[in-house]
Short mmCIF file of C-alpha atoms and ligand atoms in Angstrom, two decimals:
data_model
loop_
_atom_site.label_atom_id
_atom_site.label_comp_id
_atom_site.label_asym_id
_atom_site.label_seq_id
_atom_site.Cartn_x
_atom_site.Cartn_y
_atom_site.Cartn_z
CA MET A 297 52.97 -36.40 -28.98
CA LYS A 298 51.01 -34.64 -26.23
CA LYS A 299 47.58 -35.40 -24.85
CA ILE A 300 45.84 -32.02 -24.70
CA VAL A 301 42.46 -30.85 -23.45
CA VAL A 302 41.42 -27.75 -25.38
CA ALA A 303 38.69 -25.65 -23.77
CA LEU A 304 36.96 -23.21 -26.14
CA GLY A 305 35.00 -20.28 -24.75
CA GLY A 306 31.38 -19.81 -25.77
CA ASN A 307 32.24 -16.21 -26.57
CA ALA A 308 35.27 -17.24 -28.63
CA ILE A 309 33.09 -19.44 -30.82
CA GLN A 310 30.28 -16.93 -31.19
CA ALA A 311 29.86 -14.91 -34.38
CA GLU A 312 28.67 -11.31 -34.83
CA ASP A 313 25.14 -12.56 -35.43
CA ASN A 314 23.46 -15.50 -33.76
CA SER A 315 22.28 -17.33 -36.88
CA ALA A 316 23.22 -20.98 -37.21
CA ALA A 317 25.08 -20.13 -40.43
CA ALA A 318 27.22 -17.44 -38.80
CA GLN A 319 28.01 -19.56 -35.74
CA GLN A 320 28.90 -22.55 -37.90
CA GLU A 321 31.25 -20.37 -39.91
CA ALA A 322 32.92 -19.18 -36.67
CA VAL A 323 33.21 -22.78 -35.47
CA ARG A 324 34.63 -23.82 -38.85
CA LYS A 325 37.48 -21.29 -38.48
CA THR A 326 38.09 -22.39 -34.88
CA MET A 327 38.24 -26.04 -35.88
CA LYS A 328 40.92 -25.31 -38.49
CA THR A 329 43.14 -24.28 -35.60
CA VAL A 330 42.22 -27.35 -33.57
CA ALA A 331 42.77 -29.57 -36.61
CA SER A 332 46.31 -28.20 -36.99
CA MET A 333 47.02 -29.24 -33.37
CA ILE A 334 45.82 -32.75 -34.19
CA GLU A 335 47.73 -32.85 -37.48
CA SER A 336 50.95 -32.02 -35.65
CA GLY A 337 50.57 -35.31 -33.82
CA ASN A 338 48.75 -34.35 -30.61
CA GLN A 339 45.84 -36.26 -29.11
CA VAL A 340 43.21 -33.59 -28.54
CA ALA A 341 40.01 -33.74 -26.51
CA ILE A 342 37.79 -30.69 -27.04
CA THR A 343 35.47 -29.09 -24.57
CA HIS A 344 33.53 -25.89 -25.12
CA GLY A 345 31.51 -23.20 -23.42
CA ASN A 346 27.85 -22.50 -24.10
CA GLY A 347 27.24 -19.29 -22.13
CA PRO A 348 25.94 -17.15 -25.01
CA GLN A 349 24.13 -20.05 -26.67
CA VAL A 350 22.41 -21.52 -23.59
CA GLY A 351 21.13 -18.07 -22.58
CA ASN A 352 19.87 -17.31 -26.09
CA LEU A 353 18.10 -20.67 -26.29
CA LEU A 354 16.53 -20.08 -22.89
CA LEU A 355 15.09 -16.79 -24.14
CA GLN A 356 13.80 -18.49 -27.30
CA GLN A 357 11.84 -20.94 -25.13
CA TYR A 358 9.35 -18.26 -24.19
CA LYS A 359 8.44 -17.33 -27.77
CA GLY A 360 5.54 -19.54 -28.78
CA ALA A 361 5.60 -21.74 -25.68
CA SER A 362 2.17 -22.97 -24.58
CA GLU A 363 0.64 -25.41 -22.13
CA ASN A 364 0.90 -28.19 -24.71
CA ASN A 365 4.30 -27.07 -25.91
CA PRO A 366 6.07 -25.88 -22.77
CA ALA A 367 9.44 -24.17 -22.43
CA MET A 368 12.23 -26.67 -21.76
CA PRO A 369 14.12 -26.56 -18.44
CA LEU A 370 17.75 -25.43 -18.20
CA ASP A 371 19.34 -28.92 -17.96
CA THR A 372 17.58 -29.94 -21.18
CA ILE A 373 18.58 -26.67 -22.85
CA SER A 374 22.15 -27.38 -21.81
CA ALA A 375 21.90 -30.78 -23.55
CA MET A 376 20.49 -29.04 -26.62
CA THR A 377 23.53 -26.74 -26.81
CA GLN A 378 25.88 -29.73 -26.48
CA GLY A 379 24.02 -31.18 -29.44
CA SER A 380 24.08 -28.07 -31.64
CA ILE A 381 27.63 -26.87 -30.85
CA GLY A 382 28.91 -30.47 -30.85
CA TYR A 383 27.32 -31.01 -34.25
CA TRP A 384 28.90 -27.84 -35.67
CA MET A 385 32.32 -28.78 -34.31
CA GLN A 386 32.09 -32.40 -35.39
CA LYS A 387 31.03 -31.43 -38.90
CA ALA A 388 33.80 -28.82 -39.20
CA LEU A 389 36.47 -31.29 -38.05
CA ASP A 390 35.12 -34.06 -40.22
CA ASP A 391 35.33 -31.69 -43.20
CA GLN A 392 38.96 -30.96 -42.30
CA PHE A 393 39.76 -34.65 -42.06
CA LYS A 394 37.66 -35.62 -45.10
CA PHE A 395 35.12 -37.33 -42.77
CA ASP A 396 35.87 -40.91 -43.77
CA ASN A 397 39.49 -40.69 -42.66
CA TYR A 398 39.02 -43.21 -39.85
CA PRO A 399 40.16 -43.05 -37.07
CA SER A 400 40.59 -39.24 -36.86
CA GLN A 401 36.83 -38.82 -36.70
CA ALA A 402 35.35 -36.38 -34.24
CA VAL A 403 32.58 -37.54 -31.95
CA ALA A 404 30.39 -35.23 -29.88
CA LEU A 405 29.17 -36.74 -26.62
CA VAL A 406 26.16 -35.73 -24.58
CA THR A 407 27.97 -35.50 -21.27
CA GLN A 408 26.51 -35.38 -17.77
CA THR A 409 28.43 -33.91 -14.85
CA ILE A 410 27.53 -34.73 -11.26
CA VAL A 411 27.21 -31.74 -8.91
CA GLU A 412 26.28 -31.54 -5.20
CA SER A 413 22.60 -30.77 -4.55
CA ASN A 414 23.65 -28.59 -1.60
CA ASP A 415 26.27 -26.64 -3.56
CA PRO A 416 25.98 -23.05 -2.24
CA ALA A 417 26.07 -21.85 -5.86
CA PHE A 418 22.36 -22.72 -6.16
CA GLU A 419 21.63 -19.82 -3.77
CA HIS A 420 24.02 -17.36 -5.44
CA PRO A 421 23.80 -17.16 -9.24
CA THR A 422 27.11 -16.05 -10.80
CA LYS A 423 27.33 -17.60 -14.28
CA PRO A 424 26.64 -15.06 -17.05
CA ILE A 425 24.64 -16.44 -19.98
CA GLY A 426 22.96 -15.09 -23.11
CA PRO A 427 23.19 -11.60 -24.59
CA PHE A 428 24.80 -8.50 -23.11
CA TYR A 429 22.45 -5.66 -22.20
CA THR A 430 22.85 -1.97 -21.45
CA PHE A 431 21.40 -0.91 -18.09
CA ASN A 432 18.16 0.27 -19.79
CA GLU A 433 17.84 -2.93 -21.84
CA MET A 434 18.39 -4.98 -18.70
CA GLN A 435 15.60 -3.08 -16.91
CA LYS A 436 13.22 -3.86 -19.81
CA GLN A 437 14.17 -7.55 -19.66
CA GLN A 438 13.33 -7.58 -15.94
CA ILE A 439 9.73 -6.68 -16.81
CA TYR A 440 9.40 -9.86 -18.92
CA HIS A 441 11.51 -12.08 -16.66
CA PRO A 442 11.08 -10.82 -13.08
CA ASP A 443 12.50 -14.11 -11.74
CA TYR A 444 15.84 -13.72 -13.57
CA THR A 445 18.95 -12.24 -11.96
CA TYR A 446 21.25 -9.88 -13.90
CA LYS A 447 24.79 -8.76 -13.15
CA GLN A 448 27.59 -6.75 -14.75
CA ASP A 449 29.88 -9.06 -16.74
CA ALA A 450 33.51 -7.89 -16.50
CA GLY A 451 32.62 -4.31 -17.49
CA ARG A 452 31.13 -5.48 -20.81
CA GLY A 453 27.45 -4.94 -19.97
CA TYR A 454 24.72 -6.70 -18.02
CA ARG A 455 23.83 -10.37 -18.46
CA GLN A 456 21.50 -12.87 -16.91
CA VAL A 457 23.28 -14.97 -14.29
CA VAL A 458 22.38 -18.51 -13.21
CA PRO A 459 23.73 -20.88 -10.53
CA SER A 460 27.03 -22.48 -11.43
CA PRO A 461 27.67 -25.53 -9.24
CA LYS A 462 31.15 -27.05 -9.14
CA PRO A 463 31.67 -30.24 -11.18
CA VAL A 464 32.21 -33.22 -8.90
CA LYS A 465 32.48 -35.99 -11.48
CA ILE A 466 32.27 -36.16 -15.25
CA ILE A 467 30.33 -39.37 -15.67
CA ASN A 468 31.57 -40.03 -19.18
CA ALA A 469 35.31 -39.50 -18.49
CA PRO A 470 36.22 -43.17 -19.13
CA ILE A 471 34.57 -42.99 -22.56
CA ILE A 472 36.48 -39.79 -23.40
CA LYS A 473 39.75 -41.49 -22.42
CA ASN A 474 38.89 -44.56 -24.45
CA LEU A 475 38.06 -42.54 -27.56
CA LEU A 476 41.35 -40.63 -27.31
CA GLN A 477 43.34 -43.84 -26.88
CA ASN A 478 41.74 -45.07 -30.09
CA HIS A 479 42.69 -41.84 -31.92
CA PHE A 480 39.20 -40.38 -32.16
CA VAL A 481 38.62 -36.71 -31.33
CA PRO A 482 36.11 -36.45 -28.48
CA ILE A 483 34.06 -33.27 -28.06
CA ALA A 484 32.81 -33.61 -24.51
CA ALA A 485 31.51 -31.89 -21.38
CA GLY A 486 30.25 -28.99 -23.52
CA GLY A 487 28.94 -26.17 -21.35
CA GLY A 488 30.69 -27.87 -18.44
CA GLY A 489 28.43 -30.89 -18.87
CA ILE A 490 24.73 -31.14 -18.07
CA PRO A 491 24.46 -30.62 -14.30
CA VAL A 492 22.91 -33.65 -12.60
CA VAL A 493 22.58 -34.68 -8.96
CA VAL A 494 22.28 -38.19 -7.58
CA ASP A 495 18.80 -38.48 -6.11
CA HIS A 496 17.82 -41.80 -4.51
CA GLY A 497 20.31 -43.59 -6.74
CA ARG A 498 19.12 -41.90 -9.94
CA LEU A 499 20.48 -38.99 -11.94
CA LYS A 500 18.34 -35.87 -11.93
CA GLY A 501 19.02 -32.80 -14.08
CA VAL A 502 19.19 -29.49 -12.19
CA ALA A 503 18.90 -25.83 -13.18
CA GLY A 504 22.35 -24.37 -13.56
CA VAL A 505 25.24 -23.94 -15.96
CA ILE A 506 28.57 -25.43 -14.93
CA ASP A 507 31.65 -23.41 -15.73
CA LYS A 508 33.34 -25.22 -18.59
CA ASP A 509 36.77 -24.14 -17.30
CA PHE A 510 36.29 -26.16 -14.09
CA SER A 511 34.98 -29.15 -16.03
CA ALA A 512 37.90 -28.84 -18.45
CA ALA A 513 40.32 -29.04 -15.50
CA ARG A 514 38.48 -32.07 -14.13
CA MET A 515 38.42 -33.73 -17.57
CA ALA A 516 42.14 -33.02 -18.14
CA GLU A 517 42.93 -34.59 -14.78
CA ASP A 518 40.64 -37.60 -15.33
CA ILE A 519 42.14 -38.45 -18.71
CA SER A 520 45.75 -37.75 -17.56
CA ALA A 521 46.30 -34.92 -20.05
CA ASP A 522 49.79 -33.45 -20.52
CA GLU A 523 48.43 -29.93 -20.97
CA LEU A 524 45.26 -27.93 -20.46
CA VAL A 525 44.78 -25.19 -23.08
CA ILE A 526 42.05 -22.61 -22.41
CA LEU A 527 41.29 -20.56 -25.54
CA THR A 528 39.28 -17.40 -25.04
CA THR A 529 38.93 -13.83 -26.33
CA VAL A 530 42.05 -12.31 -24.73
CA ASP A 531 45.72 -13.12 -25.48
CA ASN A 532 46.61 -13.31 -21.78
CA ALA A 533 45.25 -12.97 -18.31
CA TYR A 534 46.17 -9.45 -17.16
CA LEU A 535 47.03 -7.70 -13.96
CA ASN A 536 45.11 -4.45 -13.46
CA TYR A 537 42.85 -5.43 -16.36
CA ARG A 538 41.49 -2.45 -18.34
CA LYS A 539 43.40 0.02 -16.18
CA GLU A 540 46.21 2.31 -17.34
CA ASN A 541 48.80 0.05 -15.75
CA GLN A 542 47.40 -3.18 -17.32
CA GLN A 543 50.11 -5.82 -17.60
CA ALA A 544 49.98 -9.16 -19.42
CA ILE A 545 50.80 -12.24 -17.34
CA GLY A 546 53.22 -14.53 -19.21
CA LYS A 547 54.93 -17.43 -17.45
CA VAL A 548 53.57 -17.66 -13.93
CA THR A 549 53.63 -20.13 -11.05
CA VAL A 550 50.60 -21.49 -9.23
CA ASN A 551 51.67 -19.66 -6.06
CA GLU A 552 52.00 -16.32 -7.86
CA LEU A 553 48.53 -16.82 -9.38
CA LYS A 554 47.06 -17.59 -5.95
CA GLN A 555 48.46 -14.27 -4.75
CA TYR A 556 46.91 -12.39 -7.73
CA LEU A 557 43.59 -14.14 -7.05
CA GLN A 558 43.66 -12.91 -3.46
CA GLU A 559 44.28 -9.39 -4.74
CA GLY A 560 41.02 -9.68 -6.76
CA GLN A 561 42.75 -9.30 -10.15
CA PHE A 562 40.29 -11.52 -12.06
CA ALA A 563 36.57 -10.93 -12.62
CA ALA A 564 34.14 -13.55 -11.29
CA GLY A 565 32.29 -15.46 -14.01
CA SER A 566 34.90 -14.69 -16.69
CA MET A 567 38.69 -14.79 -16.05
CA LYS A 568 38.52 -15.92 -12.41
CA PRO A 569 37.22 -19.45 -13.15
CA LYS A 570 39.95 -19.90 -15.80
CA ILE A 571 42.60 -18.97 -13.27
CA GLU A 572 41.08 -21.24 -10.62
CA ALA A 573 40.83 -24.09 -13.13
CA ALA A 574 44.46 -23.58 -14.13
CA ILE A 575 45.56 -23.65 -10.50
CA GLU A 576 43.53 -26.79 -9.83
CA PHE A 577 44.84 -28.75 -12.83
CA THR A 578 48.47 -27.63 -12.63
CA GLU A 579 48.77 -27.96 -8.85
CA LYS A 580 47.24 -31.46 -8.83
CA THR A 581 49.06 -32.86 -11.85
CA GLY A 582 52.24 -30.78 -12.18
CA LYS A 583 51.33 -30.27 -15.85
CA PRO A 584 51.07 -26.78 -17.42
CA THR A 585 47.94 -24.80 -18.26
CA ILE A 586 47.96 -22.20 -21.03
CA ILE A 587 45.38 -19.41 -21.22
CA THR A 588 45.38 -17.49 -24.48
CA SER A 589 43.27 -16.33 -27.40
CA LEU A 590 42.02 -18.47 -30.20
CA LYS A 591 44.14 -16.50 -32.67
CA ASN A 592 47.25 -17.41 -30.65
CA ALA A 593 46.44 -21.12 -30.70
CA ALA A 594 48.59 -21.78 -33.76
CA LYS A 595 51.60 -20.34 -31.89
CA LEU A 596 51.33 -22.37 -28.68
CA ASN A 597 54.83 -23.79 -29.13
CA ASP A 598 56.26 -20.24 -29.22
CA GLY A 599 55.38 -19.64 -25.58
CA VAL A 600 52.42 -17.29 -26.15
CA GLY A 601 49.75 -16.53 -23.57
CA THR A 602 49.65 -17.02 -19.82
CA ILE A 603 51.53 -20.23 -19.03
CA VAL A 604 50.94 -21.65 -15.59
CA TYR A 605 53.61 -23.87 -13.99
CA ASN A 606 53.68 -25.64 -10.67
CA GLU A 607 56.87 -24.32 -9.04
N1 ADP B 74 42.25 -9.94 -15.29
C1 ADP B 74 41.73 -10.25 -16.48
N2 ADP B 74 42.55 -10.54 -17.52
C2 ADP B 74 42.04 -10.84 -18.74
N3 ADP B 74 40.70 -10.87 -19.01
C3 ADP B 74 39.84 -10.60 -18.00
C4 ADP B 74 40.32 -10.28 -16.70
N4 ADP B 74 39.24 -10.07 -15.90
C5 ADP B 74 38.16 -10.23 -16.66
N5 ADP B 74 38.50 -10.57 -17.94
C6 ADP B 74 37.53 -10.84 -18.99
O1 ADP B 74 37.42 -12.24 -19.14
C7 ADP B 74 36.97 -12.49 -20.47
C8 ADP B 74 37.13 -13.98 -20.78
O2 ADP B 74 36.16 -14.68 -20.04
P1 ADP B 74 34.81 -15.20 -20.74
O3 ADP B 74 34.18 -14.11 -21.51
O4 ADP B 74 34.00 -15.88 -19.71
O5 ADP B 74 35.46 -16.20 -21.74
P2 ADP B 74 34.99 -17.46 -22.57
O6 ADP B 74 33.55 -17.28 -22.93
O7 ADP B 74 35.91 -17.40 -23.74
O8 ADP B 74 35.25 -18.64 -21.70
C9 ADP B 74 37.82 -11.54 -21.29
O9 ADP B 74 37.23 -11.23 -22.53
C10 ADP B 74 37.89 -10.30 -20.38
O10 ADP B 74 36.93 -9.35 -20.73
N1 CP B 75 29.41 -23.12 -19.62
C1 CP B 75 30.36 -22.18 -19.81
O1 CP B 75 31.31 -22.05 -19.01
O2 CP B 75 30.22 -21.37 -20.91
P1 CP B 75 31.11 -20.11 -21.32
O3 CP B 75 32.52 -20.57 -21.40
O4 CP B 75 30.57 -19.73 -22.67
O5 CP B 75 30.90 -19.05 -20.30
#
């Protein structure tokens, strides 16, 4: 039996259309895969992205907002996505496990993650959220939201970007560990956790979206996981991504990955944080990280994906 942290990308759980029904259906399929990992005897803690969802919800805030019914700030929107995605995942898993099959019940936690108030990320937004735009669409968006920043996202189009401070501490880590020990399935630190700073001894929500890959690494370390599994849209991390000489990375050491990072092989805001998270977890703990696609998740024991070792 292995203790595994599974990190699911916001894009990997998003459906063709953004309706609740379509997203729930996508989550339902994803959770079948996760359920099979649990059924084969592993203890699994789930974390998930919220990039598409948090950005979409932010845009929805401006439709119909008024002085008496104001738009919600980003930390609260982050909590809302933990609630909605956590609910979809919990329901899908509970359906798999016939929901009264105690103690395999899933439990979605509203998780806060402490960040530094002086994190330089607050001055340099890098985290892509919400929909993809063409250049012309992005220019139109700028008319409505002149205060938003937009950047190219790994050659897939333009997206709004927001500050992405590094997670310092996942406040609820002891609860996650406790739930796992008691054979529950925690769904935690969704969207990297709600970013909070400690201000005069109190927690204060801040505007940003933490990268869930970094929080997943921190969570995996905190709960002494045997493996970190990052499931995304691509089967592997690649060298020379989208070029003629593209090459899938299979088994790789932390030192080799550091070299590829230096060469600039991985796009910021997408594959780069996964690679950095893998390096952080595997270097600190000596335990492997696997980066692969959701469709490969059922074949993890066959050595699929990019497998990071500390040698
Ligand atoms: N070197 C690379 N190898 C593989 N994918 C890369 C690379 N550089 C950028 N990417 C992009 O990273 C994306 C995965 O990151 P992201 O979309 O943020 O995932 P998720 O939302 O699943 O966490 C891939 O779909 C791919 O377009
Ligand atoms: N918060 C976060 O990292 O979301 P994505 O994985 O969807 O980008």
